[in-house]
């Protein structure tokens, strides 16, 4: 397994497309008793996970416009969109200091039975995980898929974000699609990563934003009544570059930093069946 993943990783330095809005292709419909799935939500055209009563974890490129109001839907069935009791509103989002990660604030507490924990340590190479996603290709129910954890790489900020992301490799012909962006990757019942980008070759390879280095930021944010002060927009990054703009809906086209790693050319969104 390790040799196989290493070999695949060595050949993946190609164009990737940020997970904007597609569905888990060939994914499996989740079952009613799936405790992890209960925390997965739709947020605009992306996927997210409830990590506190009023906070949803998702991908940064899904909520780049921080003060935009977005609809959030709980439940594992698409019929949830017709049930007003399952609809919530996110009034703003906070962007993580590094990586393709963000937290969206919800105006009223989300009625979710199981709120998963954030993984404090790295997911080990070769470990199996489960990713969830809502997307254009997803059927009537939320979809999930099994992935194998590969090597770690830089985050969106380049070399200053060592191990900010890691590769994942879908099993059994599944792959990400538009709408799966922001979907949680569970390892041993904890959220280890956020779906960030897929590879244009369609070989099932996915880039996940790692959470192990953001654990304290996430806990500090969701553990208090954070007051959001609207920043000047666009916000400058530490390297002096401007953050890419994103239209409402989460279909952002990210530009890859000029470094020797896979270049982003679009976004993921969903897991379709």
Coordinates of C-alpha atoms in Angstrom, one line a residue, residues 17-271:
X17 CA -8.9 21.9 -9.9
X18 CA -10.2 23.4 -6.6
X19 CA -13.2 21.5 -5.4
X20 CA -16.0 24.0 -6.3
X21 CA -19.4 22.4 -6.8
X22 CA -19.6 18.9 -8.1
X23 CA -20.8 15.7 -6.5
X24 CA -19.0 12.5 -5.3
X25 CA -19.0 10.5 -8.5
X26 CA -20.0 6.9 -7.9
X27 CA -20.1 7.6 -4.1
X28 CA -22.3 5.5 -1.8
X29 CA -25.5 6.9 -0.3
X30 CA -25.1 7.3 3.4
X31 CA -27.3 5.3 5.8
X32 CA -29.6 6.8 8.4
X33 CA -27.4 5.6 11.3
X34 CA -24.2 7.2 10.0
X35 CA -23.2 9.5 12.9
X36 CA -20.6 11.3 10.9
X37 CA -23.0 12.1 8.1
X38 CA -25.4 13.8 10.6
X39 CA -22.9 16.6 10.9
X40 CA -22.5 17.2 7.2
X41 CA -24.4 20.2 5.7
X42 CA -24.9 22.0 2.4
X43 CA -23.6 25.6 2.5
X44 CA -24.5 27.5 -0.7
X45 CA -23.0 25.5 -3.5
X46 CA -20.5 23.7 -1.3
X47 CA -20.3 21.1 1.5
X48 CA -19.4 21.7 5.2
X49 CA -19.5 20.1 8.6
X50 CA -21.0 21.3 11.9
X51 CA -18.2 21.7 14.4
X52 CA -20.1 23.7 17.0
X53 CA -23.7 24.7 17.5
X54 CA -23.3 27.9 15.5
X55 CA -20.2 27.1 13.3
X56 CA -19.7 25.2 10.1
X57 CA -16.3 24.1 8.8
X58 CA -15.8 24.4 5.1
X59 CA -13.3 25.4 2.4
X60 CA -11.9 28.9 2.3
X61 CA -12.6 29.3 -1.5
X62 CA -16.3 28.6 -0.8
X63 CA -16.7 31.6 1.4
X64 CA -14.0 34.0 0.2
X65 CA -16.6 36.9 0.3
X66 CA -16.8 36.9 4.1
X67 CA -19.9 39.1 4.7
X68 CA -22.2 37.3 2.3
X69 CA -25.4 35.7 3.7
X70 CA -25.5 32.0 2.8
X71 CA -28.1 29.2 3.2
X72 CA -27.1 26.2 5.3
X73 CA -29.1 23.0 5.2
X74 CA -28.9 20.1 7.6
X75 CA -30.0 16.5 7.0
X76 CA -28.9 13.7 4.6
X77 CA -31.8 13.9 2.2
X78 CA -32.3 16.5 -0.6
X79 CA -35.8 16.9 0.6
X80 CA -34.3 18.9 3.4
X81 CA -34.4 22.0 1.1
X82 CA -38.2 21.9 1.4
X83 CA -38.3 21.7 5.2
X84 CA -37.9 25.2 6.7
X85 CA -36.9 23.7 10.0
X86 CA -33.7 22.4 8.4
X87 CA -32.7 25.7 6.8
X88 CA -30.3 28.1 8.6
X89 CA -28.5 31.3 7.6
X90 CA -24.8 32.0 7.8
X91 CA -24.2 35.7 8.3
X92 CA -20.4 35.8 8.0
X93 CA -17.3 33.6 7.6
X94 CA -13.8 33.7 9.2
X95 CA -10.9 32.6 7.1
X96 CA -8.2 30.4 8.6
X97 CA -4.7 32.0 8.9
X98 CA -3.4 29.4 6.5
X99 CA -4.8 26.8 4.1
X100 CA -8.1 26.4 2.2
X101 CA -10.1 26.4 5.4
X102 CA -12.8 28.6 6.9
X103 CA -15.5 28.7 9.5
X104 CA -18.9 30.0 8.7
X105 CA -21.0 31.5 11.5
X106 CA -24.7 30.5 11.7
X107 CA -27.2 32.9 13.2
X108 CA -29.1 30.3 15.2
X109 CA -27.9 27.0 16.8
X110 CA -27.9 24.1 14.4
X111 CA -30.0 21.1 15.5
X112 CA -27.4 18.4 15.0
X113 CA -27.3 15.3 17.3
X114 CA -23.6 14.5 16.8
X115 CA -20.9 17.2 16.6
X116 CA -17.5 15.6 15.6
X117 CA -14.1 16.5 17.0
X118 CA -11.3 18.0 15.0
X119 CA -8.2 15.7 14.7
X120 CA -5.3 17.2 16.5
X121 CA -2.6 15.1 14.8
X122 CA -1.7 14.4 11.2
X123 CA -3.5 11.5 9.5
X124 CA -0.9 8.9 8.9
X125 CA 0.2 7.9 5.4
X126 CA -1.8 5.0 4.1
X127 CA -4.6 5.5 6.6
X128 CA -8.2 5.0 5.3
X129 CA -10.6 7.8 5.6
X130 CA -14.2 8.6 4.6
X131 CA -15.1 11.8 2.7
X132 CA -18.6 13.2 2.4
X133 CA -20.0 15.6 -0.2
X134 CA -23.1 17.3 -1.7
X135 CA -22.8 18.0 -5.3
X136 CA -24.6 18.3 -8.6
X137 CA -24.1 14.6 -9.2
X138 CA -25.2 13.5 -5.8
X139 CA -28.5 11.6 -5.7
X140 CA -31.4 12.0 -3.3
X141 CA -29.1 11.4 -0.4
X142 CA -25.7 12.6 0.8
X143 CA -22.9 10.5 -0.6
X144 CA -19.6 9.2 0.9
X145 CA -16.5 7.5 -0.4
X146 CA -13.4 5.8 1.0
X147 CA -10.0 7.3 0.4
X148 CA -6.4 6.4 1.2
X149 CA -4.3 9.1 2.8
X150 CA -1.1 10.0 0.7
X151 CA 1.8 12.4 1.1
X152 CA 1.6 15.8 2.7
X153 CA 2.4 18.9 0.6
X154 CA 2.4 22.7 0.9
X155 CA -0.8 24.6 1.6
X156 CA -2.2 27.4 -0.6
X157 CA 0.5 29.8 0.8
X158 CA 3.4 27.8 -0.7
X159 CA 6.5 26.9 1.3
X160 CA 5.4 28.9 4.4
X161 CA 2.6 26.4 4.8
X162 CA 4.5 23.2 5.2
X163 CA 2.2 20.1 5.4
X164 CA -0.8 22.4 4.9
X165 CA -2.4 19.9 2.7
X166 CA -2.3 16.2 1.8
X167 CA -3.2 13.9 -1.1
X168 CA -6.1 11.4 -0.9
X169 CA -6.8 8.7 -3.4
X170 CA -10.4 7.5 -4.0
X171 CA -11.1 3.8 -4.0
X172 CA -13.4 1.8 -6.3
X173 CA -13.8 4.4 -9.1
X174 CA -15.2 7.2 -7.0
X175 CA -14.0 10.8 -7.4
X176 CA -14.9 14.3 -6.4
X177 CA -17.1 16.7 -8.4
X178 CA -18.6 20.2 -8.2
X179 CA -20.3 20.8 -4.9
X180 CA -18.0 18.6 -2.8
X181 CA -15.6 21.4 -1.9
X182 CA -15.5 21.9 1.9
X183 CA -16.6 18.4 2.6
X184 CA -15.1 16.8 5.7
X185 CA -12.7 13.9 5.6
X186 CA -13.1 11.7 8.7
X187 CA -10.4 9.5 10.1
X188 CA -11.2 7.4 13.2
X189 CA -14.4 9.5 13.8
X190 CA -12.5 12.8 13.7
X191 CA -12.3 15.5 11.0
X192 CA -8.8 15.4 9.6
X193 CA -9.2 17.5 6.5
X194 CA -11.4 19.6 4.2
X195 CA -11.9 18.8 0.5
X196 CA -10.0 21.4 -1.4
X197 CA -9.1 20.4 -5.0
X198 CA -9.2 17.5 -7.4
X199 CA -7.0 16.6 -10.3
X200 CA -7.9 17.3 -13.8
X201 CA -6.9 13.9 -15.0
X202 CA -9.9 12.4 -13.2
X203 CA -7.9 9.6 -11.6
X204 CA -9.5 9.9 -8.2
X205 CA -6.8 12.0 -6.6
X206 CA -7.9 14.8 -4.3
X207 CA -6.1 17.5 -2.3
X208 CA -7.4 18.0 1.3
X209 CA -6.6 21.0 3.5
X210 CA -5.1 19.6 6.7
X211 CA -6.5 20.6 10.1
X212 CA -3.8 19.4 12.5
X213 CA -2.0 22.8 12.3
X214 CA -5.3 24.7 12.7
X215 CA -6.6 23.0 15.7
X216 CA -6.0 25.8 18.2
X217 CA -7.4 28.4 15.8
X218 CA -10.6 26.4 15.3
X219 CA -11.1 25.7 19.0
X220 CA -10.4 29.4 19.9
X221 CA -12.9 30.5 17.3
X222 CA -15.8 28.2 18.1
X223 CA -15.2 28.3 21.8
X224 CA -16.1 31.9 22.2
X225 CA -18.6 34.5 20.8
X226 CA -16.2 35.8 18.1
X227 CA -16.9 39.3 17.0
X228 CA -16.2 39.8 13.3
X229 CA -14.7 43.1 12.2
X230 CA -15.2 43.5 8.4
X231 CA -11.7 43.7 6.8
X232 CA -10.7 45.8 3.8
X233 CA -11.4 43.7 0.7
X234 CA -9.5 42.2 -1.0
X235 CA -7.2 41.2 1.9
X236 CA -3.5 41.1 1.3
X237 CA -1.7 37.9 2.1
X238 CA 1.6 37.8 3.9
X239 CA 3.4 37.3 0.6
X240 CA 1.9 40.5 -0.7
X241 CA -0.4 38.8 -3.2
X242 CA -4.1 39.6 -3.3
X243 CA -6.6 36.9 -2.4
X244 CA -8.6 35.7 -5.4
X245 CA -12.2 37.0 -5.7
X246 CA -15.1 34.7 -5.6
X247 CA -18.6 35.1 -6.8
X248 CA -21.5 33.9 -4.6
X249 CA -22.1 30.2 -5.0
X250 CA -18.7 28.7 -4.3
X251 CA -17.5 28.1 -7.8
X252 CA -14.2 29.9 -7.3
X253 CA -11.2 29.4 -9.7
X254 CA -8.1 29.6 -7.6
X255 CA -4.7 30.6 -8.9
X256 CA -1.8 28.5 -7.8
X257 CA 1.2 30.3 -6.3
X258 CA 4.3 30.2 -8.5
X259 CA 5.9 27.2 -6.9
X260 CA 6.8 23.7 -8.0
X261 CA 3.6 21.9 -7.0
X262 CA 0.3 21.1 -8.7
X263 CA -1.3 24.2 -10.2
X264 CA -5.0 25.0 -9.3
X265 CA -7.2 25.8 -12.3
X266 CA -10.7 25.4 -10.9
X267 CA -12.8 24.1 -8.0
X268 CA -14.4 21.0 -6.7
X269 CA -17.9 20.9 -5.5
X270 CA -19.6 17.5 -5.1
X271 CA -19.5 13.7 -5.0

